[in-house]
Amino acid sequence: MVQAEIKRIARDIRTMRTRGAGKIARAAARALKLEAATTRAKTPAEFLRELDDISSLLLATRPTAVSLPNAVRFVILGAKRERGADLQTLRRAVISRADEFIRDSRKAVERIGEIGARRISNGDVVLTHCNSDCALAVIKTAFKQGKRIEAFVTESRPMRQGLISVRELSRAGVPTTLIVDSAVRHFIRDIDKVIVGADSIAANGAVINKVGTSQIALAAHEARVLFFVAAESYKFHPGTLVGRLVKIEERPPKEVANPKRFPGVKIRNPVFDVTPPDYVDLIITERGIIPPSAAYAVIQELFEWRPGEELV
Amino acid sequence: MVQAEIKRIARDIRTMRTRGAGKIARAAARALKLEAATTRAKTPAEFLRELDDISSLLLATRPTAVSLPNAVRFVILGAKRERGADLQTLRRAVISRADEFIRDSRKAVERIGEIGARRISNGDVVLTHCNSDCALAVIKTAFKQGKRIEAFVTESRPMRQGLISVRELSRAGVPTTLIVDSAVRHFIRDIDKVIVGADSIAANGAVINKVGTSQIALAAHEARVLFFVAAESYKFHPGTLVGRLVKIEERPPKEVANPKRFPGVKIRNPVFDVTPPDYVDLIITERGIIPPSAAYAVIQELFEWRPGEELV
Amino acid sequence: MVQAEIKRIARDIRTMRTRGAGKIARAAARALKLEAATTRAKTPAEFLRELDDISSLLLATRPTAVSLPNAVRFVILGAKRERGADLQTLRRAVISRADEFIRDSRKAVERIGEIGARRISNGDVVLTHCNSDCALAVIKTAFKQGKRIEAFVTESRPMRQGLISVRELSRAGVPTTLIVDSAVRHFIRDIDKVIVGADSIAANGAVINKVGTSQIALAAHEARVLFFVAAESYKFHPGTLVGRLVKIEERPPKEVANPKRFPGVKIRNPVFDVTPPDYVDLIITERGIIPPSAAYAVIQELFEWRPGEELV
Amino acid sequence: MVQAEIKRIARDIRTMRTRGAGKIARAAARALKLEAATTRAKTPAEFLRELDDISSLLLATRPTAVSLPNAVRFVILGAKRERGADLQTLRRAVISRADEFIRDSRKAVERIGEIGARRISNGDVVLTHCNSDCALAVIKTAFKQGKRIEAFVTESRPMRQGLISVRELSRAGVPTTLIVDSAVRHFIRDIDKVIVGADSIAANGAVINKVGTSQIALAAHEARVLFFVAAESYKFHPGTLVGRLVKIEERPPKEVANPKRFPGVKIRNPVFDVTPPDYVDLIITERGIIPPSAAYAVIQELFEWRPGEELV
Amino acid sequence: MVQAEIKRIARDIRTMRTRGAGKIARAAARALKLEAATTRAKTPAEFLRELDDISSLLLATRPTAVSLPNAVRFVILGAKRERGADLQTLRRAVISRADEFIRDSRKAVERIGEIGARRISNGDVVLTHCNSDCALAVIKTAFKQGKRIEAFVTESRPMRQGLISVRELSRAGVPTTLIVDSAVRHFIRDIDKVIVGADSIAANGAVINKVGTSQIALAAHEARVLFFVAAESYKFHPGTLVGRLVKIEERPPKEVANPKRFPGVKIRNPVFDVTPPDYVDLIITERGIIPPSAAYAVIQELFEWRPGEELV
Amino acid sequence: MVQAEIKRIARDIRTMRTRGAGKIARAAARALKLEAATTRAKTPAEFLRELDDISSLLLATRPTAVSLPNAVRFVILGAKRERGADLQTLRRAVISRADEFIRDSRKAVERIGEIGARRISNGDVVLTHCNSDCALAVIKTAFKQGKRIEAFVTESRPMRQGLISVRELSRAGVPTTLIVDSAVRHFIRDIDKVIVGADSIAANGAVINKVGTSQIALAAHEARVLFFVAAESYKFHPGTLVGRLVKIEERPPKEVANPKRFPGVKIRNPVFDVTPPDYVDLIITERGIIPPSAAYAVIQELFEWRPGEELV
């Protein structure tokens, strides 16, 4: 039986009290660790059944965020490897993997900032879209290193998260310019590098990110402007190895315009779009720089996947 | 001396009481006609000086709208052709050209609708950007002809004129979908044709239009979606024949975001961008369909320009 | 009332006893000339009505061949220019224009051969598709001039007119290789120039020709192989100036496969496809070499069209 | 000495009594298994020599089919790994690998159908070329899952294997349209996905398949239509790791046209062409989805190849 | 009989005592004017024969410079138009056309500088290749207007005329950077505009200029850097209207390397290459800005050519 | 304390007495081996400190040649793997790795010649740039195998190393043509394959090589000409895995032109440029053929790097 505390964790994710790819993932790891620490299971089999129940509970909270199933999978793999071992060993394995995930995901953003900053040169003008911790870490780290750089930020309709990025960069002292999403191609020749985050990265190196990203990537490609993606490695999507499509969430129309004022009009509000690997120069992760063509090998290694296996 | 009524016309343009490319142009033609009808000039020379004064007054009202100088130039050419003639002939020439301009510019949108509708096929999904009378005329005319078509309209930040288009199309019965500007590439494979207006068309066929247009054109080009521009012929920019750059107006930052809430942040708000001729399939005018490669010849003919001549 | 002889000419076109773009066009010119020579009309108005009747009769025979309406239009223009003149002048104008058309269209292929051969260099390997008199004239003329050249010819399914071209070139002594349509990209790096005919050329320089042409043009473009179109100037399509679409004829399924052996299967058999002007290097006509970007001006001049005019 | 039964297997492959990439490969595995089961060799060395003899015999039957050497290599690797072991262990290793190959290759098509169907969406129009079991499995599986899809099939000259595909899809209930090879670009904007098979896949992800494939891929790429390759993993070509070129077989001219009717004309009939990896979106195998950029790693793993090694 | 003075003019061109496209052209015009002024011809026919003789003499001096035949053609047209007139009228026509050509060609460079400078913005970094008066005029005029601009100049092997440009720009005060020809793509993202001259411009807008130009244009195109050509209108090549190829001169190997030090090695030294119109944004002439797609119309107008006419 | 002999080795590298990527790398390996053979260290720790000192000494000699740090890293890894072992084992490990490196790097060029020659077909015209042992090995090996091939070589300004290549190929009997760097695009359609060396290969497959390489790659790509890179595997740059930029060395201006003759002129002389992976078809190494998309995996394997690790 699932504990009250774990239920609360799941509920907080579902109700978006806990939000942001990183926080969600760490909360899930914490829930599994809690179970391992406090389980009343008597046998390994019983314990594994409990883990399965909790996994199902967690996975049902938010269907499209890949960081959540990735955290669960990472922790559960610890137990699976010890299959056949006694209960204590299993519990320790789960706790240790959960701790590892939590620790690593916290360090990842900082590390991405360091690695990515190596690709930002003095004098660069960098454009970012929406509000990505990783992308901003790269810009801010480069700036802190004393590089004289500037930032362009898109508004990022409909939720206008670009305004959050503008504030964050401005507060860090980076000279920042705000533009509407439509103005990217107009300014692209003034930009040296584009750097965005990712919600999911497919096995072929395609990047699923905030809607508009693929348009920016296309404009950058047209003008030979470098296009970087900054993302923790748990943003890679293992299901794409066996052909699963990444579902593109559509959010409520009202975020775009008040539907009542436009009766009979359909309002479509996709949150993400897909940037093909051809337009991505590098993916900056905490594990190093990954060209999109290496996404397949990286996912295979990260998720200890063997060809032919169906990922659960 | 310029009459009170003509001064009022100029003031209305300057204060934007009279606005919209077509209305501004027709008002300017009317002002010149008024002068021709009521002038107290005694000699042709005197009359021509008056026309020059009025032209200067009108041209000073709005520096970037090409429809205005084009209207003035069109009317004045009527007088220039009669150079050497007596006063009556000159006055009649000006009145006749002004009437011609006003009449033609009114019919132009309707005619563009007819011609453009020939390129819209049954079942087409058509995307438009911002709010162009000509582009909407094409869509609505095709729809009235019984073609089952659908429209996608972008929001068109920052002024969101796309909402006006949505209402206009919806009211005409066209099934219409509203999307944010960033979502164009996401939906582009569902689109059969893009149709937009133009604020200015250069001698090389480049199209200056609402910011974001060039990004849509690029996405359409990438996916082999046809890209049409619908514009009255007085949108062609004769100055580009002799190398004049079309100035891209930047409007107040507050249209994008409240500058006070973003101290230290630069907000740039270009109104237009430039779509290169390579991404334009056809320009639909009231004179017929013009491929961008014919823009040079069309401008030369329209403005009765001889190579080498500096356009005033 | 239309004469028996003219009816016979129309019938021969309709039943395809008279066929081939050039022959059809000349037959139509002949019909109009015959009428002008033998009319019993008493007044100019009566004569013009007769011409209209005959035009309608002729135009109804084959709806999509542009050479036919172009011949009719060319001849009729002779009369139209003399509008207001007496009957004799009108009749002479029609006869003279008909003679001019017939004479010119006969010389055109030969002249195209001469002009086009200038663009074929010693040692060239030239690929052609389907069976175009003009394209073959270029190859054969260059060969007769002593240039050591080779030809590749596609089979051109479904009617396999490529086999006719193979025989014609082989008989002329040109070393010739036959390949299936699918093999073009495989061999394209061995090809120096592609030369094809045209059924219709639009105002934007797009070329409507035998299905498969656009695929060859794409493969040539990808490999920087020059792509030439050889066509008489009456293949230019004036209706495209005012937005008319060139209809792509679909022929009976049985040309592709026996429908009875494939019950429930749809067989589609478009005869032509559209090659965009970006993939066309030059259009070789009897009037000289025309880049696709000049098609608009050429059509305007050829058909004495004034912008705004609706072409009948 | 090679047994009569094994000789028969080799003869059947050579005479094409046994044909199709999968059947040939399985027959070869069976031959090696038979030898392992019934050998009269007294020592491991003797047994290995026998295997070498049989391999040579089998490899000589059809020089260009990569599935055959891949099957042989797969089975022989089982013995090689046990090098140093006793005769019984060696024999068991060969038998076990042969069984594994036969079993896996049978399941592969079905599994490819399942994985590939995940990438086919409701409403998709899918185009296929020639006659590939794997490509058809994807279409048919998606259709059986209740997705409303349609298929376009090219005739695939000269052997017209497209007609076999048309029948197979039509029999499965899939609404199917037949077109000639030349018509692909004409219809490509109506297509959502292209899916073809492969005869061989190189280390750089280039796909060798039925002639015409690369032209379709190019047209798909031009129009942003997804291009999928469906193939069992034994279609990967290990020799390309060390620079071996995949030989493009040319078949008899008579398949294209009767050479006697075209004396002096060369008829070239390449069976395959090479599609560059840039035009391939995904390779669907029984082991999962492989982006072309991962082909190198996949071949290395599949054939247990170490860099520097010359593959026999 | 040709006069001694005219022979001397021809000899000076042949021996390169008179050199540079503009000087050669003006010398030829002067020769014809001299003949018109001093002829002893008694009849129009005799005078025209003399002009033909002189033309032949002049055209034989340098076979590939298009400015020379263009000057001759321009002047001769003056006489041709008066065909049927008396001797005095003919002579006056030739003299007047020759004067017009000389005067206009002198003013052209200056005018090109003015028009072109309108396309150079404050802060621009402009790259030029080889040594073109027109291209340098644009840069220097913009600089004199007070625009803060910088220049990059390529060495332009083998003759290294880039060094002349470097000196000229440096002397004019323009901050100038010299690079080798190979370094263009490395620096292209720092460049805002490329501006080069032209030796010949074809009817399709293709530009024949110093070898290396097409490579720079390609690199500029890849990076969305504007590519301008600055050239007097007599650089347009009328022969291309009827399919004549512009011959690419190959100069002596010794300009590249001492052939004696490389026995058995072939050294090829083409002076020019062909830049396709797709990579040219604008052609700046003294008559205004011409997009490459308008080259056909411009040549037609400049040379008063009627379609179908063979240019002598 | 570092021995005199080792100091001499370092000095020879620094003073360029020892030069060429291969020779430098082998000298460094030799220095480490010498230390291992003759060390007076008493403990493993002491020995490891000595190795660190020598590494620092060697790495300081030439900052940008990746072959040098790669050789050091390769040898040191031998010791690191044995960490915890006794002194003798450590010394033996270092000696054995040094020998392995020296032996392998010597064989590499020969092996690259063999592998690469498989991709050169009879009749090929191959272009090379600058002077790469590996690229020339491929051409010469193919020629020795009896393939009738020809070579084009660029001059390769400013140092003109192309002249060395011309001599080397000519001496080997290969028909060779010398051209200036600017002429590549002019001749590219006559070229079947381009083959160049590399100074460094990044994790994303980008190739750093002699300036001008990227321009040639671009022209080859535009014309569908295959572009091969031939390089020993120690040219792969492990630092790029963690985002380190490959520094592009700029050499003294005087190599381009005498700065004294151009006072006030900046002369920039970058030695290398970066060719993006999209323009590279294959990388030919002694370990086999590597598509640029596999560079990441190859570097990871070659340098036994684990994701997340910072490379020293």
Tab-separated table of N, CA, C and O in Angstrom, chain E residues 197-244:
chain	number	residue	atom	x	y	z
E	197	GLY	N	33.071	43.703	-59.264
E	197	GLY	CA	32.803	44.205	-60.595
E	197	GLY	C	32.297	43.095	-61.506
E	197	GLY	O	31.876	42.038	-61.041
E	198	ALA	N	32.316	43.338	-62.814
E	198	ALA	CA	31.905	42.322	-63.770
E	198	ALA	C	32.641	42.561	-65.077
E	198	ALA	O	32.887	43.709	-65.457
E	199	ASP	N	33.015	41.484	-65.732
E	199	ASP	CA	33.581	41.628	-67.071
E	199	ASP	C	32.502	41.480	-68.122
E	199	ASP	O	32.610	42.012	-69.222
E	200	SER	N	31.469	40.759	-67.765
E	200	SER	CA	30.386	40.510	-68.714
E	200	SER	C	29.185	40.043	-67.900
E	200	SER	O	29.343	39.333	-66.904
E	201	ILE	N	27.992	40.479	-68.321
E	201	ILE	CA	26.771	40.026	-67.643
E	201	ILE	C	25.857	39.433	-68.695
E	201	ILE	O	25.550	40.075	-69.702
E	202	ALA	N	25.433	38.190	-68.465
E	202	ALA	CA	24.640	37.479	-69.468
E	202	ALA	C	23.162	37.818	-69.339
E	202	ALA	O	22.721	38.395	-68.354
E	203	ALA	N	22.402	37.431	-70.339
E	203	ALA	CA	20.977	37.742	-70.401
E	203	ALA	C	20.190	37.137	-69.249
E	203	ALA	O	19.117	37.606	-68.904
E	204	ASN	N	20.714	36.077	-68.643
E	204	ASN	CA	20.004	35.481	-67.504
E	204	ASN	C	20.496	36.037	-66.169
E	204	ASN	O	20.127	35.549	-65.117
E	205	GLY	N	21.335	37.073	-66.222
E	205	GLY	CA	21.821	37.683	-64.999
E	205	GLY	C	23.070	37.040	-64.443
E	205	GLY	O	23.569	37.464	-63.393
E	206	ALA	N	23.585	36.013	-65.110
E	206	ALA	CA	24.843	35.405	-64.681
E	206	ALA	C	25.961	36.413	-64.875
E	206	ALA	O	25.968	37.177	-65.838
E	207	VAL	N	26.912	36.406	-63.939
E	207	VAL	CA	27.977	37.409	-63.965
E	207	VAL	C	29.311	36.731	-64.245
E	207	VAL	O	29.716	35.819	-63.524
E	208	ILE	N	29.971	37.163	-65.289
E	208	ILE	CA	31.310	36.675	-65.588
E	208	ILE	C	32.286	37.685	-65.004
E	208	ILE	O	32.273	38.853	-65.360
E	209	ASN	N	33.095	37.211	-64.077
E	209	ASN	CA	34.042	38.116	-63.422
E	209	ASN	C	35.294	37.318	-63.053
E	209	ASN	O	35.336	36.089	-63.213
E	210	LYS	N	36.280	38.001	-62.569
E	210	LYS	CA	37.542	37.428	-62.124
E	210	LYS	C	37.350	36.060	-61.445
E	210	LYS	O	36.488	35.910	-60.570
E	211	VAL	N	38.146	35.083	-61.819
E	211	VAL	CA	38.032	33.751	-61.224
E	211	VAL	C	38.044	33.852	-59.693
E	211	VAL	O	38.810	34.619	-59.115
E	212	GLY	N	37.168	33.107	-59.066
E	212	GLY	CA	37.043	33.142	-57.616
E	212	GLY	C	35.763	33.836	-57.181
E	212	GLY	O	35.250	33.612	-56.087
E	213	THR	N	35.232	34.675	-58.079
E	213	THR	CA	34.017	35.407	-57.743
E	213	THR	C	32.864	34.467	-57.406
E	213	THR	O	32.130	34.693	-56.440
E	214	SER	N	32.715	33.410	-58.169
E	214	SER	CA	31.562	32.522	-57.946
E	214	SER	C	31.690	31.788	-56.617
E	214	SER	O	30.692	31.482	-55.972
E	215	GLN	N	32.922	31.543	-56.170
E	215	GLN	CA	33.118	30.886	-54.883
E	215	GLN	C	32.739	31.821	-53.726
E	215	GLN	O	32.138	31.408	-52.746
E	216	ILE	N	33.094	33.085	-53.904
E	216	ILE	CA	32.737	34.079	-52.887
E	216	ILE	C	31.223	34.246	-52.847
E	216	ILE	O	30.619	34.313	-51.779
E	217	ALA	N	30.613	34.282	-54.020
E	217	ALA	CA	29.164	34.435	-54.086
E	217	ALA	C	28.470	33.260	-53.405
E	217	ALA	O	27.472	33.428	-52.701
E	218	LEU	N	29.007	32.078	-53.596
E	218	LEU	CA	28.426	30.882	-52.983
E	218	LEU	C	28.540	30.961	-51.464
E	218	LEU	O	27.576	30.689	-50.737
E	219	ALA	N	29.700	31.362	-50.972
E	219	ALA	CA	29.895	31.476	-49.520
E	219	ALA	C	28.996	32.569	-48.944
E	219	ALA	O	28.464	32.435	-47.842
E	220	ALA	N	28.821	33.655	-49.691
E	220	ALA	CA	27.941	34.735	-49.231
E	220	ALA	C	26.501	34.240	-49.181
E	220	ALA	O	25.776	34.464	-48.211
E	221	HIS	N	26.101	33.534	-50.217
E	221	HIS	CA	24.744	32.997	-50.284
E	221	HIS	C	24.474	32.056	-49.114
E	221	HIS	O	23.416	32.095	-48.486
E	222	GLU	N	25.443	31.214	-48.808
E	222	GLU	CA	25.297	30.241	-47.716
E	222	GLU	C	25.080	30.951	-46.371
E	222	GLU	O	24.441	30.400	-45.479
E	223	ALA	N	25.607	32.155	-46.243
E	223	ALA	CA	25.555	32.854	-44.959
E	223	ALA	C	24.612	34.051	-44.991
E	223	ALA	O	24.641	34.897	-44.099
E	224	ARG	N	23.782	34.136	-46.020
E	224	ARG	CA	22.823	35.252	-46.173
E	224	ARG	C	23.505	36.612	-46.175
E	224	ARG	O	22.958	37.588	-45.657
E	225	VAL	N	24.701	36.674	-46.750
E	225	VAL	CA	25.389	37.955	-46.908
E	225	VAL	C	25.025	38.504	-48.291
E	225	VAL	O	25.056	37.761	-49.279
E	226	LEU	N	24.671	39.772	-48.372
E	226	LEU	CA	24.265	40.353	-49.650
E	226	LEU	C	25.435	40.385	-50.629
E	226	LEU	O	26.567	40.681	-50.248
E	227	PHE	N	25.160	40.106	-51.889
E	227	PHE	CA	26.191	40.045	-52.918
E	227	PHE	C	25.818	41.008	-54.051
E	227	PHE	O	24.837	40.793	-54.769
E	228	PHE	N	26.591	42.074	-54.192
E	228	PHE	CA	26.309	43.103	-55.197
E	228	PHE	C	27.342	43.059	-56.319
E	228	PHE	O	28.527	42.828	-56.067
E	229	VAL	N	26.903	43.364	-57.515
E	229	VAL	CA	27.799	43.512	-58.650
E	229	VAL	C	27.693	44.963	-59.119
E	229	VAL	O	26.585	45.476	-59.275
E	230	ALA	N	28.826	45.619	-59.306
E	230	ALA	CA	28.826	47.008	-59.776
E	230	ALA	C	29.467	47.031	-61.155
E	230	ALA	O	30.613	46.616	-61.320
E	231	ALA	N	28.722	47.510	-62.153
E	231	ALA	CA	29.250	47.456	-63.515
E	231	ALA	C	28.550	48.456	-64.417
E	231	ALA	O	27.330	48.655	-64.312
E	232	GLU	N	29.298	49.060	-65.326
E	232	GLU	CA	28.693	49.946	-66.312
E	232	GLU	C	27.787	49.119	-67.213
E	232	GLU	O	28.027	47.932	-67.440
E	233	SER	N	26.779	49.749	-67.763
E	233	SER	CA	25.796	48.973	-68.517
E	233	SER	C	26.383	48.368	-69.788
E	233	SER	O	25.813	47.437	-70.333
E	234	TYR	N	27.538	48.880	-70.253
E	234	TYR	CA	28.082	48.237	-71.470
E	234	TYR	C	28.798	46.935	-71.149
E	234	TYR	O	29.424	46.352	-72.021
E	235	LYS	N	28.694	46.463	-69.906
E	235	LYS	CA	29.205	45.141	-69.559
E	235	LYS	C	28.164	44.047	-69.841
E	235	LYS	O	28.480	42.860	-69.746
E	236	PHE	N	26.950	44.448	-70.114
E	236	PHE	CA	25.934	43.456	-70.466
E	236	PHE	C	26.272	42.869	-71.830
E	236	PHE	O	26.698	43.588	-72.725
E	237	HIS	N	26.044	41.585	-71.969
E	237	HIS	CA	26.508	40.890	-73.161
E	237	HIS	C	25.324	40.546	-74.073
E	237	HIS	O	24.601	39.584	-73.833
E	238	PRO	N	25.134	41.284	-75.144
E	238	PRO	CA	23.941	41.072	-75.984
E	238	PRO	C	23.929	39.706	-76.675
E	238	PRO	O	22.862	39.153	-76.936
E	239	GLY	N	25.098	39.176	-76.976
E	239	GLY	CA	25.137	37.901	-77.697
E	239	GLY	C	24.467	36.780	-76.935
E	239	GLY	O	23.974	35.814	-77.520
E	240	THR	N	24.423	36.901	-75.616
E	240	THR	CA	23.796	35.845	-74.828
E	240	THR	C	22.292	35.763	-75.071
E	240	THR	O	21.667	34.752	-74.771
E	241	LEU	N	21.706	36.817	-75.628
E	241	LEU	CA	20.282	36.788	-75.971
E	241	LEU	C	19.977	35.728	-77.003
E	241	LEU	O	18.859	35.220	-77.091
E	242	VAL	N	20.944	35.441	-77.848
E	242	VAL	CA	20.714	34.417	-78.874
E	242	VAL	C	21.618	33.208	-78.633
E	242	VAL	O	21.989	32.503	-79.561
E	243	GLY	N	21.948	33.018	-77.376
E	243	GLY	CA	22.569	31.750	-77.003
E	243	GLY	C	24.081	31.699	-77.094
E	243	GLY	O	24.673	30.663	-76.837
E	244	ARG	N	24.703	32.811	-77.482
E	244	ARG	CA	26.159	32.764	-77.545
E	244	ARG	C	26.734	32.575	-76.162
E	244	ARG	O	26.332	33.224	-75.200
